[in-house]
Short mmCIF file of C-alpha atoms and ligand atoms in Angstrom, two decimals:
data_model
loop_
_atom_site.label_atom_id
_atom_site.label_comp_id
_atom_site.label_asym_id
_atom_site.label_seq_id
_atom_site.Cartn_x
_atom_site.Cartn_y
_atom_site.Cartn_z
CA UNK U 112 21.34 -21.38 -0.14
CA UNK U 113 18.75 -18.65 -0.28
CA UNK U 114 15.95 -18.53 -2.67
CA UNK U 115 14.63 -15.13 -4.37
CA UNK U 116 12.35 -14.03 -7.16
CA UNK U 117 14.21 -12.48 -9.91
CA UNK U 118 13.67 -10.35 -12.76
CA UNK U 119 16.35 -9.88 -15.32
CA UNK U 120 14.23 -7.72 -17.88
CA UNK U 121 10.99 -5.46 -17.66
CA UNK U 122 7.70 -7.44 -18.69
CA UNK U 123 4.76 -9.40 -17.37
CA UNK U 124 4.16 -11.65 -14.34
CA UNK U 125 6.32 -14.42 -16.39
CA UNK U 126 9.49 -12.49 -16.10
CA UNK U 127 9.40 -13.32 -12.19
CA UNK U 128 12.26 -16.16 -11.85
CA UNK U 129 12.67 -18.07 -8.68
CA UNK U 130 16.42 -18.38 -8.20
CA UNK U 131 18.90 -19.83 -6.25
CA UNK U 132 20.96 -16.49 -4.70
CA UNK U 133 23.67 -15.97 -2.38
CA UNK U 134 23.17 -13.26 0.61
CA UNK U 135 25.79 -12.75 2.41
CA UNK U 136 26.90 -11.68 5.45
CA UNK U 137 25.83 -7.78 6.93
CA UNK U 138 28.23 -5.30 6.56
CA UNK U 139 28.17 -2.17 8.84
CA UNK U 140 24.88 -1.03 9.96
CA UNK U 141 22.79 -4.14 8.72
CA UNK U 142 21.50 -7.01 9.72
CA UNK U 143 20.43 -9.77 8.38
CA UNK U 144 17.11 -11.91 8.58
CA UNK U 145 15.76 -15.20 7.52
CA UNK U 146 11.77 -13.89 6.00
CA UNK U 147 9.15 -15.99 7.55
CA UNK U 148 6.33 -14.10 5.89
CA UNK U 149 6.49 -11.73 2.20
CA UNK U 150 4.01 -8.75 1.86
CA UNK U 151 2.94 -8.14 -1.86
CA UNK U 152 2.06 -4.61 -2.71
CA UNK U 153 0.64 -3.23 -6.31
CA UNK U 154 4.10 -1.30 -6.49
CA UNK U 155 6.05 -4.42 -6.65
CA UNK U 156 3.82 -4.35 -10.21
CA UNK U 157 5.36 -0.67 -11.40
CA UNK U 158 9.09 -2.09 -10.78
CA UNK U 159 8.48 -5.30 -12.72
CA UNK U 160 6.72 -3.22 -15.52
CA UNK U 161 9.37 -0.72 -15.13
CA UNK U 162 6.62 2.26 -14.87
CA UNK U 163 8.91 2.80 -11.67
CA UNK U 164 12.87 2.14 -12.63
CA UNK U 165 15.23 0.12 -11.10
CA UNK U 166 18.73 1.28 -10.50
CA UNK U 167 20.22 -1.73 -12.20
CA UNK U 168 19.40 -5.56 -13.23
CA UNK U 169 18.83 -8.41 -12.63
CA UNK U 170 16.87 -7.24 -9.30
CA UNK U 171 14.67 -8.81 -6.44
CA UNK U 172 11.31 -7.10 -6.38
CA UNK U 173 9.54 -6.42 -3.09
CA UNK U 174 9.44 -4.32 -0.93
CA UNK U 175 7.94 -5.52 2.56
CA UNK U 176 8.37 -8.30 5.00
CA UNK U 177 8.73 -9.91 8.48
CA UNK U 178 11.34 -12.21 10.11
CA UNK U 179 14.13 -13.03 12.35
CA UNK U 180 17.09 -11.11 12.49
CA UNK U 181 20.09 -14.38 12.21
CA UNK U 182 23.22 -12.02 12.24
CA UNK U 183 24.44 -8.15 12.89
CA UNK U 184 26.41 -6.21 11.15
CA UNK U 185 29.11 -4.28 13.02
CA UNK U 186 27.69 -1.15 14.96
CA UNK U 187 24.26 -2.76 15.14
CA UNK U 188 23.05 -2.15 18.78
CA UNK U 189 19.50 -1.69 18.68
CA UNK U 190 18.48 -5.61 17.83
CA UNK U 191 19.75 -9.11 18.98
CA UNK U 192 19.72 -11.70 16.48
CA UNK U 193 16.55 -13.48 17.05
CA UNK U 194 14.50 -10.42 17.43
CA UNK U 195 11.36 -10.74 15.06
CA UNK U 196 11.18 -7.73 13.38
CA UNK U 197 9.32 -6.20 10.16
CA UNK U 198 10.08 -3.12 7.02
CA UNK U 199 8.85 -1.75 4.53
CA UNK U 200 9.96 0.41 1.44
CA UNK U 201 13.31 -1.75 1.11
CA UNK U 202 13.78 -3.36 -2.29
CA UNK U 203 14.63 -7.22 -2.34
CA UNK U 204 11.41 -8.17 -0.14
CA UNK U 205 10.80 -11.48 -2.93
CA UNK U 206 13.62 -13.38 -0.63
CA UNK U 207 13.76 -16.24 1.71
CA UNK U 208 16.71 -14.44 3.61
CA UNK U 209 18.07 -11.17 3.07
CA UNK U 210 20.08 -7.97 4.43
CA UNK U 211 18.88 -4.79 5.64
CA UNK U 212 19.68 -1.44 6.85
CA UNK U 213 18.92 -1.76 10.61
CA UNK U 214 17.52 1.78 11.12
CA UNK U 215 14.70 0.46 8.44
CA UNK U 216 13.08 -2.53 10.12
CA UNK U 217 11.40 -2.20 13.57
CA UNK U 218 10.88 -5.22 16.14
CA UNK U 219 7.10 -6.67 15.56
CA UNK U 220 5.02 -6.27 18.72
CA UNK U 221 4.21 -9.46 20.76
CA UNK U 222 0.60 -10.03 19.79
CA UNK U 223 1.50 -8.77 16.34
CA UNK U 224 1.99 -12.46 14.11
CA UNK U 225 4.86 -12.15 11.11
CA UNK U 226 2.15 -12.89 8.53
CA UNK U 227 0.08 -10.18 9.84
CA UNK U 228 3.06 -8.15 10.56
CA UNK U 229 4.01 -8.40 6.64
CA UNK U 230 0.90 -7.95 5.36
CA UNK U 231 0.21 -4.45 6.80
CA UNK U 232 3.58 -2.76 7.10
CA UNK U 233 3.33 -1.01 3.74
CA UNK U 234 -0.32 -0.38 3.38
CA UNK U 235 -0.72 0.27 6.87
CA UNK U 236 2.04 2.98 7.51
CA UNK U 237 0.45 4.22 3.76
CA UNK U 238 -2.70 4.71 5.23
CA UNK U 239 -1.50 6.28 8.31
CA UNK U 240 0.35 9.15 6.56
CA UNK U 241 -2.34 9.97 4.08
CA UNK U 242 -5.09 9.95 6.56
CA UNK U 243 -3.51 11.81 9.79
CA UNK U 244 -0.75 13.58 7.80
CA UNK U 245 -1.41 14.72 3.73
CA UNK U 246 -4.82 15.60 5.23
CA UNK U 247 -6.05 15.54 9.27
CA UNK U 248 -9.01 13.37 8.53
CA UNK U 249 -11.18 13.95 11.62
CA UNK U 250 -15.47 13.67 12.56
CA UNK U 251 -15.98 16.23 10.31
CA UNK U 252 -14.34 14.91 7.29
CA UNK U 253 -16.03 13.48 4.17
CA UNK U 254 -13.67 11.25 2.47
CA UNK U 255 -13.62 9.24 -1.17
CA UNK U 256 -11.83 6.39 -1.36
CA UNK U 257 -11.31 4.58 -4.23
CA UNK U 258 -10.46 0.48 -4.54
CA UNK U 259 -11.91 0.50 -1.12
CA UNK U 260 -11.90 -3.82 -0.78
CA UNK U 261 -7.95 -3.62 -2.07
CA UNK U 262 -5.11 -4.46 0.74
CA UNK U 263 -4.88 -0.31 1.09
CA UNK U 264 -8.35 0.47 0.78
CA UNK U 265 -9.12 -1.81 3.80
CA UNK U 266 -7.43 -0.53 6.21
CA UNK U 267 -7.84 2.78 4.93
CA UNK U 268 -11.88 2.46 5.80
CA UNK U 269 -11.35 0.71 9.22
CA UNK U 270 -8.93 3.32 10.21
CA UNK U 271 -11.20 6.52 8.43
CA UNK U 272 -14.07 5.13 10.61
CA UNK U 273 -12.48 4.95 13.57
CA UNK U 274 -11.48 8.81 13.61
CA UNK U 275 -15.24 9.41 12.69
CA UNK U 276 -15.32 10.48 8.75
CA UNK U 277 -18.01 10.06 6.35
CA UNK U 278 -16.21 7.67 3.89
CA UNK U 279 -17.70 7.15 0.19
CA UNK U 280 -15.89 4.20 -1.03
CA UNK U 281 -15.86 2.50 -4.58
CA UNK U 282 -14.93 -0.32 -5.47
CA UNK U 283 -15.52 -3.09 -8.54
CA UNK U 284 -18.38 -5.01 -8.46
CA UNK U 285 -20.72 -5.78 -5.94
CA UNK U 286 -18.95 -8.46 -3.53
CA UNK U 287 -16.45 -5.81 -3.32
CA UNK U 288 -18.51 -3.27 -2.55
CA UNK U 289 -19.88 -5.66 0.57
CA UNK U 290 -16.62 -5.71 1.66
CA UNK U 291 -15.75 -2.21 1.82
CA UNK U 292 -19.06 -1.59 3.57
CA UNK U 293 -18.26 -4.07 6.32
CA UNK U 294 -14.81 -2.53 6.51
CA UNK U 295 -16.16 0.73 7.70
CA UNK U 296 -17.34 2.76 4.17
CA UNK U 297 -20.11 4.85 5.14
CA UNK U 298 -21.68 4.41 1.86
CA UNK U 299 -20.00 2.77 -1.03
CA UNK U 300 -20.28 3.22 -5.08
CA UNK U 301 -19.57 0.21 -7.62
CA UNK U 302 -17.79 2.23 -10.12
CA UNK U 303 -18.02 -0.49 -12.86
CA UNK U 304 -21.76 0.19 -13.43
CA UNK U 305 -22.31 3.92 -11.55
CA UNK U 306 -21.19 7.15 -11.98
CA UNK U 307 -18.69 8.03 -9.12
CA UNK U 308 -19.03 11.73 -9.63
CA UNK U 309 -23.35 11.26 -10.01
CA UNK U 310 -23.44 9.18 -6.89
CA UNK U 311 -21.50 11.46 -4.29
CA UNK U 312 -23.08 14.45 -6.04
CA UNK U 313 -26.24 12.86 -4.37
CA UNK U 314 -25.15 10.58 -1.26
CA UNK U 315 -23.48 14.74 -0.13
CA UNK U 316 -26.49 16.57 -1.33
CA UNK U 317 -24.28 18.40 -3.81
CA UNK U 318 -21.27 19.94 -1.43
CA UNK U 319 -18.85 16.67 -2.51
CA UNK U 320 -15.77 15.72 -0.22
CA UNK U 321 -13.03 17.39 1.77
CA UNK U 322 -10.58 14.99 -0.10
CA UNK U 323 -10.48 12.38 -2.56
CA UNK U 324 -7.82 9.44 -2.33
CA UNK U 325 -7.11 8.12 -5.55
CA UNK U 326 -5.22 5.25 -6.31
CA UNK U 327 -6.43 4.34 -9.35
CA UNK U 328 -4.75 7.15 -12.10
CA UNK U 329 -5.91 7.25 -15.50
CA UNK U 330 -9.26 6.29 -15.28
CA UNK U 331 -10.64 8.24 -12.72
CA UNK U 332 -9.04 11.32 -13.59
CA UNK U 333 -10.34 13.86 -14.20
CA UNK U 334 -13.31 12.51 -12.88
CA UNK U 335 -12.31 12.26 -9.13
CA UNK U 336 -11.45 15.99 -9.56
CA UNK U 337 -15.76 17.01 -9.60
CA UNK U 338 -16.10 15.02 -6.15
CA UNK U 339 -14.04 17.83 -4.24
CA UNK U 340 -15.61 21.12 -2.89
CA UNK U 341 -14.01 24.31 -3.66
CA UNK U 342 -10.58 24.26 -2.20
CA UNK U 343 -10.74 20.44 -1.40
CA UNK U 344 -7.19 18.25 -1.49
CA UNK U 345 -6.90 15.52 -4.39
CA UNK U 346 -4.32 13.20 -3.02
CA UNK U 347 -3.03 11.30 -6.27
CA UNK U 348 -1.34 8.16 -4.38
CA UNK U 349 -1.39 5.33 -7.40
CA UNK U 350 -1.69 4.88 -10.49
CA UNK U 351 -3.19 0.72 -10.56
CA UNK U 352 -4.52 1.73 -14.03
CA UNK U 353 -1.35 3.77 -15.30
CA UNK U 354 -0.33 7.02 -14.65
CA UNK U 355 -2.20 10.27 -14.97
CA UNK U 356 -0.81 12.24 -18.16
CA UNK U 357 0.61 15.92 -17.69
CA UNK U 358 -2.20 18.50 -17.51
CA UNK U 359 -3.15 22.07 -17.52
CA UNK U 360 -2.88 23.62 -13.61
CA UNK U 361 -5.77 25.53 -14.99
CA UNK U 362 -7.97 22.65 -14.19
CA UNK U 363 -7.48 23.33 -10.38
CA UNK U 364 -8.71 26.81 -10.50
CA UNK U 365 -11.81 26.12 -12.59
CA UNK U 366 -12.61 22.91 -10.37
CA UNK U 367 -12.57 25.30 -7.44
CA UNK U 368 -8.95 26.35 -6.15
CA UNK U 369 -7.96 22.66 -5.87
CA UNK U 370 -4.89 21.38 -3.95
CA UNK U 371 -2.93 18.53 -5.48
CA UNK U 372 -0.51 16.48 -4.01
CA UNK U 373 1.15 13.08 -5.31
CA UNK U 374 2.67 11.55 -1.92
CA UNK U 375 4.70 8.40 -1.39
CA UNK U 376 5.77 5.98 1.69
CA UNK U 377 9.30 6.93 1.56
CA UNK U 378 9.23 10.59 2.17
CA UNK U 379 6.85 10.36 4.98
CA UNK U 380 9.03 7.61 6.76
CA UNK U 381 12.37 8.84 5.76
CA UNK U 382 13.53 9.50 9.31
CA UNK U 383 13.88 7.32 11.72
CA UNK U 384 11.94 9.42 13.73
CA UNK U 385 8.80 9.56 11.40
CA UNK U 386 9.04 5.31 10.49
CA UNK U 387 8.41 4.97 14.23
CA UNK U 388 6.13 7.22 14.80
CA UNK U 389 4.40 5.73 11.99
CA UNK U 390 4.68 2.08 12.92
CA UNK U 391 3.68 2.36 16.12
CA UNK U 392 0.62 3.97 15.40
CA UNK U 393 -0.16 1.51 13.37
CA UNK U 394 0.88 -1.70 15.96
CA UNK U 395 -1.38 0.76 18.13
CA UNK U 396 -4.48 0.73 16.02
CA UNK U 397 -3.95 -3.15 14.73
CA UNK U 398 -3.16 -4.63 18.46
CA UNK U 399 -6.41 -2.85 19.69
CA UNK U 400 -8.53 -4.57 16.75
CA UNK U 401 -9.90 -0.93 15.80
CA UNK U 402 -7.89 -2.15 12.49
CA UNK U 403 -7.98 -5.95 11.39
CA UNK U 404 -5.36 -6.96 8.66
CA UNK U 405 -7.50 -9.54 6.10
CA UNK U 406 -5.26 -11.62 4.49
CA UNK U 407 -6.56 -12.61 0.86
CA UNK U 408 -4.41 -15.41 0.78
CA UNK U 409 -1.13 -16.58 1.67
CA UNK U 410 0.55 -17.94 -1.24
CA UNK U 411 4.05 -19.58 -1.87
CA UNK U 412 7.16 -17.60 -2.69
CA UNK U 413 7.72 -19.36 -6.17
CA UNK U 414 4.25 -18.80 -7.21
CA UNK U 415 5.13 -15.10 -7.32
CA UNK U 416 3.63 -14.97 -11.10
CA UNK U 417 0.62 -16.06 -10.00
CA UNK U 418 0.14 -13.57 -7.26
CA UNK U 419 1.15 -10.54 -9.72
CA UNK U 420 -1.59 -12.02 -12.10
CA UNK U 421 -4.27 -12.35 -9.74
CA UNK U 422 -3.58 -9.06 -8.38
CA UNK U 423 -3.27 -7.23 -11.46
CA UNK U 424 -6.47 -9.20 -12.41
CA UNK U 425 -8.42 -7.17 -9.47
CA UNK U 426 -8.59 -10.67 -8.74
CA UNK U 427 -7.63 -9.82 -4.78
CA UNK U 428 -9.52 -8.53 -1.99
CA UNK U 429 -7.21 -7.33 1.50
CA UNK U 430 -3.40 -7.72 1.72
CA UNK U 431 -1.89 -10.48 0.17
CA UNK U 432 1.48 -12.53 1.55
CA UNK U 433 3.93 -15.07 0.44
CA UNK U 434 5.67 -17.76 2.20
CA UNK U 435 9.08 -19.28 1.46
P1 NDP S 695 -5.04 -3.26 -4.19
O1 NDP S 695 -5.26 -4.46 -3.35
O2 NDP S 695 -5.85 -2.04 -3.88
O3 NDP S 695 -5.22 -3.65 -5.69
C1 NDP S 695 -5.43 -2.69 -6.69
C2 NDP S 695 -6.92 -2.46 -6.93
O4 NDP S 695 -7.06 -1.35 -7.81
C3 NDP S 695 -7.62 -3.61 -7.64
O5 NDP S 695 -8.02 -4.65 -6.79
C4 NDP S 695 -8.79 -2.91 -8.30
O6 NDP S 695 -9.91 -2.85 -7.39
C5 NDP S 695 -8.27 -1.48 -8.51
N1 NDP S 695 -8.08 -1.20 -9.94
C6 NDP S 695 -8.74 -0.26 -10.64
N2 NDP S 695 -8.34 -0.25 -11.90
C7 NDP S 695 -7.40 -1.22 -12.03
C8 NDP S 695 -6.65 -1.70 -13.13
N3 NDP S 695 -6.75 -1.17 -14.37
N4 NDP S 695 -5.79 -2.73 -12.93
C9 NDP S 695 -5.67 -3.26 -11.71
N5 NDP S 695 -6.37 -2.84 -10.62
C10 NDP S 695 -7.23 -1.82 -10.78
O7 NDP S 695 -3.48 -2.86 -4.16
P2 NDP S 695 -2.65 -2.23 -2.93
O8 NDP S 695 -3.49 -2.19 -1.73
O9 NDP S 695 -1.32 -2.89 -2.88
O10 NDP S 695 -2.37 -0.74 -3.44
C11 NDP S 695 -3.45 0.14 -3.71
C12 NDP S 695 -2.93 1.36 -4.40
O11 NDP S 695 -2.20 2.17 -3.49
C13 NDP S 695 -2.00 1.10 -5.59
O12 NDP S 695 -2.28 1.99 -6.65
C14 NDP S 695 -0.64 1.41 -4.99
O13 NDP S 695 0.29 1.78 -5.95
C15 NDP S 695 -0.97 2.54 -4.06
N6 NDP S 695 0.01 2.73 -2.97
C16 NDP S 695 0.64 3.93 -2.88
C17 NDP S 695 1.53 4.18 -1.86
C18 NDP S 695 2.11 5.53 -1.70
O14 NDP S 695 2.74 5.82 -0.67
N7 NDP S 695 1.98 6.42 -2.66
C19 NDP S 695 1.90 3.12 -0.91
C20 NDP S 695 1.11 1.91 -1.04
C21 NDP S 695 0.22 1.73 -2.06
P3 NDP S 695 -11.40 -2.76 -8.00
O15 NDP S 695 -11.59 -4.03 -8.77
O16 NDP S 695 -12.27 -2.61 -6.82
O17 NDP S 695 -11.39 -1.55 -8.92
#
């Protein structure tokens, strides 16, 4: 019998039930794959909340993880069973075994371990879209990144320095701040005590950032909005400290003919084409150690209410797994 984390009503970190669930066998076009390792992502917060809806309940929250493939569906050609392999963006991640689509996962890279391999799938493809798609972040770029010592905001640096931009980074409090500095931040802001918008008015000498990646939602908006030059992109990616209310588009022009966009995972890896593009970039940057995966902790499957409190608690530095 497989186990699973389930939630049967909208709530807080106690309405995550470990349960006793049956799988199944793959129908057409799946597979199916005993987890070894369970990536937690803030977003697995939003479904439990229900800031993002489910289609129906009780469901299995998570949406990331790595494994072994134990049986194919029929028309499955493209894995064996006993291929390790890894997804992300597929509901029902909080499992010790599960099914999925086969044109979602991708095989994990020798060199590649399924911890690590869960850990970064989501935040790492994340970070590859926004920072060589939603904006071509290059040597000339300067970049804020908020929650810069979070599982995203990690990689996010490592990989930002690596193609050669100026990265202001915040983060809360100053251990965190260490750590996004020794991930790669060029210069970094503890927005608990300073003024985000003060400080990169000074650290730029006034002309303020190409783009601004915010994950954080309410509370820095409108704030992150006075870091951007005239014409700069505000990529809205989160919303850790709830959503950004409806606002006048009027904003933008006064700010300086801004650009706005509010991207997700899903659209940028909704062809097969563009998941492996995006996951073997990724492999590419993480098996050449230009990007190292830091797992907080690794933490067991049924202490899933433990991980959404400490990671709601900003509790959490780096990308966090479970075990079954
Ligand atoms: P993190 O490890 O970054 O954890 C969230 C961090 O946000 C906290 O550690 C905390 O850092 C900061 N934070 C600020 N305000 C709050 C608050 N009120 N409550 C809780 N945390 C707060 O999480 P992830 O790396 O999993 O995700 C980072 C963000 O990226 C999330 O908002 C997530 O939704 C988003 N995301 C978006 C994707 C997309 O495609 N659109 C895909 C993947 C992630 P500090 O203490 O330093 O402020």
């Amino acid at each position: 019998m497989a186990h699973a984390i389930s939630v049967a009503k909208y709530g807080g970190p106690e309405v995550l039930e470990y349960k006793d669930v049956a799988v199944g066998e793959p129908g057409p076009g799946q597979v199916k794959m005993t987890q070894t390792a369970i990536g937690v992502n803030f977003i697995d917060v939003y479904h439990r909340t229900g800031l993002y809806q489910q289609p129906s309940m009780p469901f299995i929250p998570g949406s990331e993880g790595a494994g072994t493939v134990t049986a194919l569906g029929a028309g499955v050609t493209t894995l064996k069973v006993g291929d390790r392999v890894a997804y992300a963006g597929s509901g029902g991640g909080y499992s010790t075994e599960r099914l999925m689509a086969a044109d979602r996962v991708v095989k994990i890279p020798d060199g590649v371990d399924d911890k690590t391999a869960a850990a970064m799938m989501l935040q790492g493809m994340t970070v590859r879209y926004l920072l060589r798609r939603t904006y071509k972040v290059g040597p000339g770029t300067t970049l804020l990144w908020h929650a810069a010592a979070g599982g995203v905001g990690q990689i996010a640096c490592q990989w930002a320095k690596h193609l050669g931009a100026t990265i202001i980074a915040t983060a809360g409090g100053p251990e965190k701040c260490a750590i996004a500095k020794a991930a790669g931040a060029t210069h970094v802001i503890d927005y608990k005590t300073e003024n985000f918008v003060a400080r990169v008015k000074e650290i730029t000498g006034g002309k303020m950032c190409d783009v601004v990646y915010d994950s954080i939602g309410k509370d820095t908006f409108p704030a992150s909005l006075d870091c951007l030059k005239p014409l700069g992109l505000f990529v809205s990616f989160g919303n850790a400290s709830g959503p950004i209310d409806a606002f006048n588009l009027g904003i933008l022009a006064a700010k300086g003919s801004l650009y706005v966009t509010r991207p997700s995972l899903a659209a940028y890896t909704s062809t097969r084409a563009d998941l492996e593009e995006t996951a073997n970039d990724l492999f590419d940057v993480v098996k050449k150690g230009i990007v190292k995966i830091n797992i907080f902790k690794a933490y067991p499957l049924k202490d899933a209410a433990q991980v959404h409190r400490d990671l709601e608690g900003r509790k959490t530095t780096g990308s966090i797994v479970m075990v079954p």
